[in-house]
């Protein structure tokens, strides 16, 4: 069992940066593939980024590629999402998620076993 708690959201202006953090409980954090998803009002939840257990492999949605960076610190049981050059269309609730299958780099929410409660990111124009 893994419990996930996101933090770092807020209200920013277009062009600003934010760093989201996801703290995980449990001693097996390093064995989980970690992902970030987001859900805007009236829209379905969508994939943002994913990172492998070691942190070597990452993958991004086209909409955030080049602006967002996912990273993890297995010693601290944390995964991060650095968001630069934010746009109003990035406004959403951001969720971190954990997948216990270490060989899969999932981009669909049904592939993940555990979810945080989400943190709101609002980007004003």
Rosetta silent file (secondary structure, phi, psi, omega in degrees, C-alpha in Angstrom):
SEQUENCE: XXXXXXXXXXXXXXXXXXXXXXXXXXXXXXXXXXXXXXXXXXXXXXXXXXXXXXXXXXXXXXXXXXXXXXXXXXXXXXXXXXXXXXXXXXXXXXXXXXXXXXXXXXXXXXXXXXXXXXXXXXXXX
SCORE:     score description
SCORE:     0.000 S_00000001
   1 L     0.000  136.866  178.649    0.000    0.000    0.000 S_00000001
   2 L  -128.110  132.962  172.896    1.229    3.467   -0.914 S_00000001
   3 L  -109.939  134.415 -174.351   -0.231    6.756    0.224 S_00000001
   4 E  -121.768  135.510  179.247    0.473    9.812   -1.894 S_00000001
   5 E  -133.111  117.293  178.848    0.182   13.469   -0.927 S_00000001
   6 E   -89.056  153.910  174.166    0.684   16.259   -3.457 S_00000001
   7 E  -154.414  168.238  174.962    1.706   19.816   -2.643 S_00000001
   8 L   103.941   -4.009  178.604    3.002   22.919   -4.361 S_00000001
   9 L   -71.045  172.008  178.421    0.002   24.016   -6.350 S_00000001
  10 E   169.048 -171.100  179.103   -1.200   27.587   -6.474 S_00000001
  11 E  -104.802  121.714  179.867   -2.247   30.589   -8.514 S_00000001
  12 E  -134.144  170.733  177.032    0.354   31.947  -10.916 S_00000001
  13 E   -97.037  158.179  177.204    0.509   34.091  -14.021 S_00000001
  14 L   -55.742  135.516 -178.156    1.210   32.850  -17.515 S_00000001
  15 L    95.259  -15.453  179.465    4.928   32.351  -18.012 S_00000001
  16 L   -77.108  176.271  178.537    5.596   31.614  -14.360 S_00000001
  17 L  -123.705  153.351  173.058    6.931   28.392  -12.880 S_00000001
  18 E  -142.776  151.620  174.759    5.742   26.012  -10.193 S_00000001
  19 E  -122.534  115.290  176.041    7.217   22.894   -8.666 S_00000001
  20 E   -89.489  147.036  178.335    4.819   20.206   -7.535 S_00000001
  21 E  -128.136  145.841  176.886    5.883   17.627   -5.011 S_00000001
  22 E  -130.952  116.640  178.749    4.379   14.244   -4.187 S_00000001
  23 E   -96.515  130.962 -177.674    5.311   12.570   -0.921 S_00000001
  24 E  -113.749  141.235  174.741    4.865    8.810   -0.729 S_00000001
  25 L   -90.412  167.042  175.568    4.555    6.608    2.318 S_00000001
  26 L    96.176  156.899 -176.114    5.998    3.128    2.556 S_00000001
  27 L   -95.674    4.559 -177.434    9.417    1.565    2.215 S_00000001
  28 L  -114.755   23.865 -177.298    8.972    0.332   -1.363 S_00000001
  29 H   -54.728  -40.680 -175.376    8.642    3.685   -3.124 S_00000001
  30 H   -65.796  -12.175  179.474   11.640    2.974   -5.339 S_00000001
  31 H   -93.115   -0.857 -178.448    9.866   -0.031   -6.850 S_00000001
  32 L  -102.629  134.418  165.015    6.959    2.051   -8.204 S_00000001
  33 E   -73.310  135.559 -176.350    6.723    3.779  -11.541 S_00000001
  34 E  -117.071  138.219  179.961    5.387    7.257  -10.791 S_00000001
  35 E  -130.629  159.280  170.754    3.182    9.408  -12.967 S_00000001
  36 E  -118.101  135.519  175.595    1.571   12.827  -12.982 S_00000001
  37 E  -128.906  166.680  176.194   -1.896   13.391  -14.409 S_00000001
  38 E  -145.556  155.157  178.306   -4.183   16.405  -14.497 S_00000001
  39 E  -137.926  116.691  177.317   -7.864   17.131  -14.792 S_00000001
  40 L   -88.461  157.791  179.831   -9.247   20.446  -15.973 S_00000001
  41 L   -56.245  129.543  177.408  -12.844   21.498  -15.235 S_00000001
  42 L    77.180    4.610 -178.700  -15.268   19.673  -17.491 S_00000001
  43 L  -121.437  162.633  176.195  -12.557   17.481  -18.984 S_00000001
  44 L   -77.790  157.240  177.121  -11.324   13.962  -18.441 S_00000001
  45 L   -65.714  138.948 -177.047   -8.160   13.284  -16.514 S_00000001
  46 E  -130.354  152.558  178.785   -5.133   13.257  -18.815 S_00000001
  47 E   -69.480  141.766  176.338   -1.585   11.996  -18.679 S_00000001
  48 E  -117.127  -55.945 -175.898    1.194   14.539  -18.074 S_00000001
  49 E  -160.115  157.878  178.699    4.449   12.699  -17.328 S_00000001
  50 E  -143.838  150.115  179.678    5.869    9.425  -16.060 S_00000001
  51 E  -136.280  140.813 -178.826    9.196    8.355  -14.590 S_00000001
  52 L   -71.780  172.444 -177.040   10.716    4.915  -14.219 S_00000001
  53 L   -59.585  -38.048 -178.413   11.663    3.386  -10.886 S_00000001
  54 L   -86.321  -16.270 -176.441   15.301    4.468  -11.180 S_00000001
  55 L    90.828   -2.425 -176.947   14.493    7.833  -12.707 S_00000001
  56 L   -72.150  -39.469 -176.130   16.469    7.105  -15.853 S_00000001
  57 L  -104.005  134.243  175.575   13.481    6.914  -18.174 S_00000001
  58 E  -135.930  158.664  178.824   10.865    9.650  -18.531 S_00000001
  59 E  -151.186  142.476 -174.294    8.038   10.330  -20.936 S_00000001
  60 E  -129.429  152.686  168.726    5.835   13.379  -21.440 S_00000001
  61 L   -68.062  147.583 -178.587    2.602   14.373  -23.040 S_00000001
  62 L   -57.917  -32.936 -175.342    3.187   16.455  -26.152 S_00000001
  63 L   -67.875  -19.157 -177.864    1.388   19.394  -24.557 S_00000001
  64 L  -118.237   -5.774 -176.493    4.014   19.739  -21.807 S_00000001
  65 L   -59.102  131.505 -179.194    7.153   18.446  -23.505 S_00000001
  66 L    89.298  -14.222  179.602    9.996   20.933  -23.187 S_00000001
  67 L  -113.494  -34.077 -177.960    8.228   22.873  -20.411 S_00000001
  68 E  -107.947  148.377  176.393    7.704   20.286  -17.651 S_00000001
  69 E  -134.624  125.381  176.213   10.268   18.014  -16.021 S_00000001
  70 E   -97.793  140.801  177.863    9.502   14.999  -13.869 S_00000001
  71 E  -149.399  167.996  178.733   12.077   13.773  -11.368 S_00000001
  72 E  -146.204  154.298  175.165   12.242   11.624   -8.265 S_00000001
  73 E  -127.722   98.246 -175.324   14.291   11.232   -5.125 S_00000001
  74 L   -67.394  -25.650  177.765   13.980    7.652   -3.923 S_00000001
  75 L   -69.197  -27.187 -179.100   15.869    8.413   -0.716 S_00000001
  76 L  -104.502    1.635 -178.140   13.183   10.949    0.194 S_00000001
  77 L    55.681   46.122 -177.900   10.221    9.018   -1.216 S_00000001
  78 E  -134.217  147.538  170.812    9.297   11.962   -3.408 S_00000001
  79 E  -126.157  144.637 -173.844    8.472   12.659   -7.017 S_00000001
  80 E  -124.721  157.157  171.434    8.456   16.167   -8.461 S_00000001
  81 E  -134.611  105.373  175.377    7.001   18.001  -11.410 S_00000001
  82 E   -86.017  121.482 -176.321    8.830   21.173  -12.384 S_00000001
  83 E  -117.004  115.459  179.083    6.518   23.268  -14.527 S_00000001
  84 L  -112.913  162.467  177.855    7.973   26.169  -16.491 S_00000001
  85 L    48.741   50.410 -175.922    6.439   28.604  -18.967 S_00000001
  86 L   -64.711  145.607 -179.407    3.003   27.888  -17.614 S_00000001
  87 L  -120.676  156.650  177.363   -0.008   28.593  -19.798 S_00000001
  88 H   -55.193  -32.750 -179.898   -3.661   29.166  -18.893 S_00000001
  89 H   -72.326   -5.501  173.211   -4.460   25.801  -20.478 S_00000001
  90 H   -83.095   -6.703  179.468   -2.286   24.138  -17.822 S_00000001
  91 L   -60.286  124.347 -177.018   -4.934   25.048  -15.246 S_00000001
  92 E  -178.588  170.235  165.784   -6.111   21.818  -13.638 S_00000001
  93 E   -88.324  127.917 -177.170   -5.988   19.646  -10.562 S_00000001
  94 E  -104.072  132.319 -178.006   -2.721   17.732  -10.705 S_00000001
  95 E  -120.537  139.931  167.211   -2.482   14.195   -9.350 S_00000001
  96 E  -100.527  153.980 -175.362    0.465   11.929   -8.739 S_00000001
  97 E  -145.511  153.853 -178.132    0.002    8.202   -9.127 S_00000001
  98 E  -124.225  135.591  179.277    1.948    5.003   -8.481 S_00000001
  99 E  -118.528  123.617 -174.956    2.118    1.843  -10.599 S_00000001
 100 L   -82.195    0.207  177.839    3.513   -1.276   -8.939 S_00000001
 101 L   -94.478  102.397 -168.764    4.556   -2.821  -12.279 S_00000001
 102 L   -70.011  -14.893 -177.233    8.178   -1.643  -12.620 S_00000001
 103 L   -97.070    3.833 -177.960    8.611   -2.567  -16.277 S_00000001
 104 L  -112.120  131.612  174.436    5.681   -0.526  -17.555 S_00000001
 105 L  -105.301   90.057 -170.866    5.795    3.166  -18.389 S_00000001
 106 L   -83.957  142.707  176.475    2.080    3.851  -18.277 S_00000001
 107 L  -120.502    6.039  179.541    0.273    6.778  -19.832 S_00000001
 108 L  -117.442  138.941 -172.688   -3.290    5.706  -18.977 S_00000001
 109 H   -65.507  -25.824  179.409   -4.817    6.256  -15.572 S_00000001
 110 H   -69.125  -10.093  179.610   -6.194    2.703  -15.399 S_00000001
 111 H   -85.558   -5.902 -175.548   -2.586    1.468  -15.299 S_00000001
 112 L  -106.786  143.964 -173.811   -1.970    3.079  -11.911 S_00000001
 113 L   -95.873  -33.358 -174.224   -2.809    1.564   -8.554 S_00000001
 114 E  -129.905  144.482 -176.037   -2.561    4.446   -6.106 S_00000001
 115 E  -134.520  147.356  170.682   -3.511    8.118   -6.356 S_00000001
 116 L   -84.287 -179.016 -176.869   -3.055   11.262   -4.346 S_00000001
 117 L   -86.008  -13.339  177.538   -5.821   13.717   -3.552 S_00000001
 118 L    96.480  154.103  175.154   -4.615   16.289   -6.048 S_00000001
 119 E  -136.237  136.236 -174.493   -3.329   19.846   -5.917 S_00000001
 120 E   -83.027  132.140  172.060   -4.862   22.778   -7.789 S_00000001
 121 E  -120.241  123.693  178.932   -2.813   24.728  -10.300 S_00000001
 122 E  -124.494  124.962 -179.238   -4.373   27.867  -11.726 S_00000001
 123 E  -115.469  117.605 -179.620   -2.632   29.912  -14.399 S_00000001
 124 E   -92.995  150.934 -178.236   -4.035   33.340  -15.149 S_00000001
 125 L   -89.236    0.000    0.000   -3.523   35.090  -18.454 S_00000001
